[in-house]
Coordinates of C-alpha atoms in Angstrom, one line a residue:
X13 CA 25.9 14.4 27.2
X14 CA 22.6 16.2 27.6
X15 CA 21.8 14.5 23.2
X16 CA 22.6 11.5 25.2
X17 CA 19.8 11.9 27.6
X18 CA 17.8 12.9 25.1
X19 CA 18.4 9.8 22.8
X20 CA 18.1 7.3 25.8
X21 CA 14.7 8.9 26.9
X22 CA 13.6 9.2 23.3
X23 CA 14.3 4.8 23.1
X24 CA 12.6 4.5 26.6
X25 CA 9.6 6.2 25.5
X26 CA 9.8 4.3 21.8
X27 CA 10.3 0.9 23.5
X28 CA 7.4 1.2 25.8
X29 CA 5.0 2.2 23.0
X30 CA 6.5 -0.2 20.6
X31 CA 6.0 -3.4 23.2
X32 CA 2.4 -2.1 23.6
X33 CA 1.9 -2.5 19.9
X34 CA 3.9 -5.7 19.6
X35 CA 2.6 -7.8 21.9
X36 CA -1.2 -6.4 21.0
X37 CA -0.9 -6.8 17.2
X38 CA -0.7 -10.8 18.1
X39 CA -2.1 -12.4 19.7
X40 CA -2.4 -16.0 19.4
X41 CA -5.3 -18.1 20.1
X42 CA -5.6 -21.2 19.9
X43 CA -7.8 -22.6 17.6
X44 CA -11.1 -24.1 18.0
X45 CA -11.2 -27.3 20.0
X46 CA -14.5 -28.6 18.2
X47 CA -13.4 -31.6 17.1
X48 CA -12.4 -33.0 20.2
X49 CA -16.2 -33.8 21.7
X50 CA -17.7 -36.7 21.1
X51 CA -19.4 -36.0 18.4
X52 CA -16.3 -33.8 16.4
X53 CA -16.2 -35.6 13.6
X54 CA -19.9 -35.7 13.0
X55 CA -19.5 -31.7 14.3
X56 CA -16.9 -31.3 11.7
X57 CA -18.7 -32.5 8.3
X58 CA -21.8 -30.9 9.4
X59 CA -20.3 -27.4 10.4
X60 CA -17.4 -27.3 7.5
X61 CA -18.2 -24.7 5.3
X62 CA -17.9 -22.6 8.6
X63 CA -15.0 -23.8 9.8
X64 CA -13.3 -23.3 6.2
X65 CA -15.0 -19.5 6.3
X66 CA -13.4 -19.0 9.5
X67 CA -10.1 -20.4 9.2
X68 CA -9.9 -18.5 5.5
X69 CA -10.3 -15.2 7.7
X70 CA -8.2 -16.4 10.4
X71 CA -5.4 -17.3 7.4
X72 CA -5.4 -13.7 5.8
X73 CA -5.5 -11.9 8.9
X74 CA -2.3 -13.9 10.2
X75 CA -0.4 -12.9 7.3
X76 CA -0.9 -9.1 7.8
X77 CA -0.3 -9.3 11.4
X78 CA 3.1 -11.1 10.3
X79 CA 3.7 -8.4 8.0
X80 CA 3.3 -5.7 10.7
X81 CA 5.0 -8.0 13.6
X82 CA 7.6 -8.6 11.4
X83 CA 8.2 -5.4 10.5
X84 CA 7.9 -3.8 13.8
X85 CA 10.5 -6.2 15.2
X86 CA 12.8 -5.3 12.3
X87 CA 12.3 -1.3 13.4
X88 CA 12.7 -2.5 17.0
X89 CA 16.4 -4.2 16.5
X90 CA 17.4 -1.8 13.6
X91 CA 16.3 1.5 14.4
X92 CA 16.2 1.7 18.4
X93 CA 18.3 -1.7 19.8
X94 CA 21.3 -1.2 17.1
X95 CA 21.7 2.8 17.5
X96 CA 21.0 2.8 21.1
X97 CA 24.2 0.4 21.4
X98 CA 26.3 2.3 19.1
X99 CA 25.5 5.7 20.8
X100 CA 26.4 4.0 24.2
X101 CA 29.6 2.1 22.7
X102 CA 30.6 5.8 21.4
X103 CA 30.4 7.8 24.6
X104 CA 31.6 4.8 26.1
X105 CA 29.1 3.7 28.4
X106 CA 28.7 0.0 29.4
X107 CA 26.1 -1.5 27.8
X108 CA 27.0 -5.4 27.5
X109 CA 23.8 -6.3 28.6
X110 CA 21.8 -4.3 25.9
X111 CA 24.4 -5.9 23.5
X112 CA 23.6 -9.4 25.2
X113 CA 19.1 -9.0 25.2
X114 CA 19.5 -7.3 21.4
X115 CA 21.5 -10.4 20.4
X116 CA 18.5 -12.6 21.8
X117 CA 16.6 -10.8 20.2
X118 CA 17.9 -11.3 16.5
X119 CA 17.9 -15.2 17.5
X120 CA 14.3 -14.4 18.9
X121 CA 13.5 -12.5 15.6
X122 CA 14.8 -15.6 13.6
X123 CA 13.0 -18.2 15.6
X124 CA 9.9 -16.2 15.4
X125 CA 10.2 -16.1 11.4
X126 CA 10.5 -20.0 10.8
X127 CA 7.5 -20.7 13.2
X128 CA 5.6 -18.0 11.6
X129 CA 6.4 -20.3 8.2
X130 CA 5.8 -23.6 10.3
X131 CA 2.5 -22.5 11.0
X132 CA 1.4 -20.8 7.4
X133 CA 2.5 -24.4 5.8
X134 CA 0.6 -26.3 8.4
X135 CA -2.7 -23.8 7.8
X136 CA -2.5 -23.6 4.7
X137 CA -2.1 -27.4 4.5
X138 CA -5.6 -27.3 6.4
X139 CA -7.4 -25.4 4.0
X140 CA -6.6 -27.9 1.0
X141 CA -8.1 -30.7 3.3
X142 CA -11.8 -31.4 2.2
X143 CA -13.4 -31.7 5.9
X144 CA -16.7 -32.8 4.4
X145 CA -15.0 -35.7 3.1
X146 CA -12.0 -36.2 4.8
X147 CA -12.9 -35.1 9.0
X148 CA -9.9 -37.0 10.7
X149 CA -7.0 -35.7 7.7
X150 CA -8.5 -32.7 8.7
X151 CA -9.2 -33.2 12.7
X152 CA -5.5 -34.3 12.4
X153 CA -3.8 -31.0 10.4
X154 CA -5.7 -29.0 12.5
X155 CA -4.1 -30.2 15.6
X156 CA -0.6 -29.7 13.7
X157 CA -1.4 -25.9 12.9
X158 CA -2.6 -25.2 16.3
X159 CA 0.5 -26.7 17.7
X160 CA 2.5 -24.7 15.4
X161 CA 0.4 -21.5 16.7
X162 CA 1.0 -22.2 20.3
X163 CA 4.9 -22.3 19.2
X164 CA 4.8 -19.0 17.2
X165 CA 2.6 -17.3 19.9
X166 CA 5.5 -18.6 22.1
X167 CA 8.0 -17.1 20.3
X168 CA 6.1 -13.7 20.6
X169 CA 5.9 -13.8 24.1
X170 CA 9.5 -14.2 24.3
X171 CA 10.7 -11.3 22.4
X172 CA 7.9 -9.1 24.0
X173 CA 10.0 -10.2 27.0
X174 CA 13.0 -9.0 25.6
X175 CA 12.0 -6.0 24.1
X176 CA 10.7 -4.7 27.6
X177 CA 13.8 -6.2 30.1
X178 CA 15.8 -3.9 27.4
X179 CA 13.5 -1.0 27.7
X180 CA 14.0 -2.0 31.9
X181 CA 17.9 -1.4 31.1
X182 CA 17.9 1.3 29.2
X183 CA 15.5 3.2 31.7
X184 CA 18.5 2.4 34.4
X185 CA 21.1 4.3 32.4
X186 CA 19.1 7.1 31.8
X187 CA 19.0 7.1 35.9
X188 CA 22.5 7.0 36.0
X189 CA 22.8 9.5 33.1
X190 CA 21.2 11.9 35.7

Protein backbone atom coordinates (compact mmCIF):
# COMPACT_ATOMS: atom_id res chain seq x y z
CA UNK A 1 0.00 0.00 0.00
CA UNK A 2 2.56 2.56 1.07
CA UNK A 3 4.34 1.85 -3.24
CA UNK A 4 0.82 2.73 -3.86
CA UNK A 5 1.05 6.09 -2.29
CA UNK A 6 4.10 6.58 -3.58
CA UNK A 7 3.10 5.83 -7.30
CA UNK A 8 -0.11 7.96 -7.02
CA UNK A 9 1.93 11.04 -5.58
CA UNK A 10 4.72 10.33 -8.04
CA UNK A 11 1.61 10.77 -11.11
CA UNK A 12 0.21 13.85 -9.22
CA UNK A 13 3.45 15.53 -9.15
CA UNK A 14 4.23 14.24 -13.01
CA UNK A 15 0.74 15.40 -14.20
CA UNK A 16 0.93 18.88 -12.75
CA UNK A 17 4.39 19.45 -14.27
CA UNK A 18 3.49 17.78 -17.48
CA UNK A 19 0.12 20.09 -18.01
CA UNK A 20 2.48 23.08 -17.30
CA UNK A 21 4.54 22.04 -20.13
CA UNK A 22 1.71 20.97 -22.38
CA UNK A 23 -0.45 23.64 -22.47
CA UNK A 24 2.85 26.23 -22.58
CA UNK A 25 4.60 24.48 -25.45
CA UNK A 26 1.34 25.67 -27.67
CA UNK A 27 0.05 28.03 -27.85
CA UNK A 28 -2.00 29.02 -30.67
CA UNK A 29 -2.39 32.34 -32.00
CA UNK A 30 -4.21 33.39 -34.40
CA UNK A 31 -2.75 34.63 -37.30
CA UNK A 32 -2.43 38.10 -38.47
CA UNK A 33 -5.57 39.83 -39.40
CA UNK A 34 -3.82 42.29 -41.91
CA UNK A 35 -5.67 41.61 -44.69
CA UNK A 36 -8.97 42.41 -43.39
CA UNK A 37 -8.55 46.53 -43.43
CA UNK A 38 -9.30 48.30 -46.09
CA UNK A 39 -6.50 48.46 -47.71
CA UNK A 40 -5.39 44.37 -47.15
CA UNK A 41 -5.02 43.56 -50.35
CA UNK A 42 -2.92 46.51 -51.27
CA UNK A 43 -1.25 45.70 -47.50
CA UNK A 44 -0.72 42.26 -48.64
CA UNK A 45 1.33 42.72 -52.11
CA UNK A 46 3.25 45.39 -50.68
CA UNK A 47 4.21 43.64 -47.28
CA UNK A 48 4.63 39.84 -48.88
CA UNK A 49 7.98 38.99 -48.63
CA UNK A 50 7.34 39.58 -44.85
CA UNK A 51 4.43 37.91 -44.53
CA UNK A 52 6.10 34.79 -46.43
CA UNK A 53 9.27 35.31 -43.85
CA UNK A 54 7.06 35.16 -41.11
CA UNK A 55 4.73 32.52 -41.87
CA UNK A 56 8.01 30.33 -43.06
CA UNK A 57 9.07 30.77 -39.28
CA UNK A 58 5.74 30.31 -37.92
CA UNK A 59 5.51 26.85 -40.32
CA UNK A 60 8.87 25.31 -38.82
CA UNK A 61 8.26 26.26 -35.42
CA UNK A 62 4.68 24.52 -35.52
CA UNK A 63 6.11 21.39 -36.57
CA UNK A 64 8.62 21.07 -33.63
CA UNK A 65 6.05 22.07 -31.14
CA UNK A 66 3.90 19.12 -32.75
CA UNK A 67 6.72 16.98 -32.40
CA UNK A 68 7.09 17.75 -28.63
CA UNK A 69 3.10 18.08 -28.02
CA UNK A 70 2.80 15.05 -29.63
CA UNK A 71 5.09 13.30 -27.91
CA UNK A 72 4.37 14.56 -24.50
CA UNK A 73 0.74 13.56 -24.98
CA UNK A 74 1.94 10.11 -25.96
CA UNK A 75 4.17 9.99 -22.54
CA UNK A 76 1.07 11.48 -20.76
CA UNK A 77 -1.52 8.42 -21.85
CA UNK A 78 1.28 5.75 -22.04
CA UNK A 79 3.50 6.16 -19.21
CA UNK A 80 1.37 7.94 -16.35
CA UNK A 81 -2.67 7.53 -17.52
CA UNK A 82 -2.20 3.71 -18.70
CA UNK A 83 0.07 2.49 -15.51
CA UNK A 84 -1.75 4.65 -13.03
CA UNK A 85 -5.01 2.59 -14.16
CA UNK A 86 -3.45 -0.69 -14.08
CA UNK A 87 -1.82 -0.14 -10.61
CA UNK A 88 -5.37 0.92 -9.39
CA UNK A 89 -7.25 -1.98 -11.36
CA UNK A 90 -4.53 -4.37 -9.50
CA UNK A 91 -4.99 -3.39 -5.92
CA UNK A 92 -8.40 -2.98 -6.82
CA UNK A 93 -9.23 0.48 -6.28
CA UNK A 94 -12.10 2.13 -8.26
CA UNK A 95 -10.88 4.09 -10.76
CA UNK A 96 -13.78 4.27 -13.64
CA UNK A 97 -13.40 7.72 -13.90
CA UNK A 98 -9.61 7.78 -14.67
CA UNK A 99 -10.48 4.96 -17.06
CA UNK A 100 -13.42 7.18 -18.52
CA UNK A 101 -11.06 11.07 -18.81
CA UNK A 102 -7.89 8.64 -20.21
CA UNK A 103 -10.34 7.25 -22.79
CA UNK A 104 -11.12 11.05 -23.81
CA UNK A 105 -8.14 11.51 -23.85
CA UNK A 106 -6.88 8.95 -26.68
CA UNK A 107 -10.08 10.41 -28.73
CA UNK A 108 -8.62 13.95 -27.70
CA UNK A 109 -5.08 12.73 -28.73
CA UNK A 110 -6.57 11.52 -32.12
CA UNK A 111 -8.59 14.58 -32.83
CA UNK A 112 -5.68 16.66 -31.90
CA UNK A 113 -3.45 14.67 -34.61
CA UNK A 114 -5.79 15.21 -37.73
CA UNK A 115 -6.25 19.06 -36.96
CA UNK A 116 -2.65 19.31 -36.41
CA UNK A 117 -2.54 17.76 -40.27
CA UNK A 118 -5.64 20.02 -41.25
CA UNK A 119 -3.73 22.91 -40.36
CA UNK A 120 -0.03 21.86 -41.82
CA UNK A 121 -2.00 21.15 -45.43
CA UNK A 122 -3.81 24.39 -45.15
CA UNK A 123 -0.25 26.40 -44.21
CA UNK A 124 1.55 24.79 -46.26
CA UNK A 125 -0.98 25.39 -48.98
CA UNK A 126 -0.43 29.18 -48.04
CA UNK A 127 3.07 29.25 -48.63
CA UNK A 128 2.85 27.95 -52.37
CA UNK A 129 0.36 30.87 -52.93
CA UNK A 130 2.31 33.86 -54.73
CA UNK A 131 0.75 36.89 -52.61
CA UNK A 132 2.45 39.39 -54.76
CA UNK A 133 0.46 38.07 -57.60
CA UNK A 134 -2.29 36.35 -56.34
CA UNK A 135 -3.51 38.58 -52.74
CA UNK A 136 -7.25 37.22 -52.50
CA UNK A 137 -6.04 33.12 -53.26
CA UNK A 138 -3.94 34.10 -50.69
CA UNK A 139 -6.27 36.49 -48.34
CA UNK A 140 -8.58 33.42 -48.84
CA UNK A 141 -6.00 30.21 -47.68
CA UNK A 142 -5.00 32.28 -45.11
CA UNK A 143 -8.32 32.56 -43.56
CA UNK A 144 -8.62 28.58 -44.04
CA UNK A 145 -5.19 27.93 -42.03
CA UNK A 146 -6.25 30.26 -39.31
CA UNK A 147 -9.45 28.50 -38.97
CA UNK A 148 -7.76 25.29 -38.92
CA UNK A 149 -5.40 26.83 -36.01
CA UNK A 150 -8.19 28.08 -33.91
CA UNK A 151 -9.54 24.22 -34.20
CA UNK A 152 -6.11 22.64 -33.34
CA UNK A 153 -5.53 25.20 -30.56
CA UNK A 154 -9.04 24.00 -29.51
CA UNK A 155 -8.17 20.62 -29.41
CA UNK A 156 -5.31 21.57 -27.04
CA UNK A 157 -7.24 23.22 -24.68
CA UNK A 158 -9.31 20.30 -24.40
CA UNK A 159 -6.92 17.73 -23.53
CA UNK A 160 -4.96 20.26 -21.20
CA UNK A 161 -8.54 20.00 -19.63
CA UNK A 162 -8.36 16.47 -19.35
CA UNK A 163 -5.00 15.98 -18.35
CA UNK A 164 -5.58 18.29 -15.20
CA UNK A 165 -9.52 16.98 -14.14
CA UNK A 166 -7.33 13.49 -14.11
CA UNK A 167 -4.56 14.93 -12.17
CA UNK A 168 -7.85 16.51 -9.89
CA UNK A 169 -8.85 12.69 -9.51
CA UNK A 170 -5.92 11.18 -8.88
CA UNK A 171 -5.03 13.83 -6.17
CA UNK A 172 -8.50 12.56 -4.49
CA UNK A 173 -7.40 8.98 -4.17
CA UNK A 174 -4.18 9.76 -2.84
CA UNK A 175 -6.53 11.57 0.04
CA UNK A 176 -8.33 8.53 0.43
CA UNK A 177 -5.11 6.45 0.24
CA UNK A 178 -4.37 8.34 3.53
Amino acid sequence: MEQMKQAVTSLAFLMVIAGVIVGSSVVVKALDGQAESVNGIDAIKANCQDIRGNLSRLHYSDAILRVNTGQAYNDISSRLMARMNGRLAVNKIDAADLVSLTSRFEKGRSLFSSRYNEYESALAALLKIDCKNQPTDFYAQFNIARDARLKLSSSVRELNDIIAEYGTKVEKIKEKLK
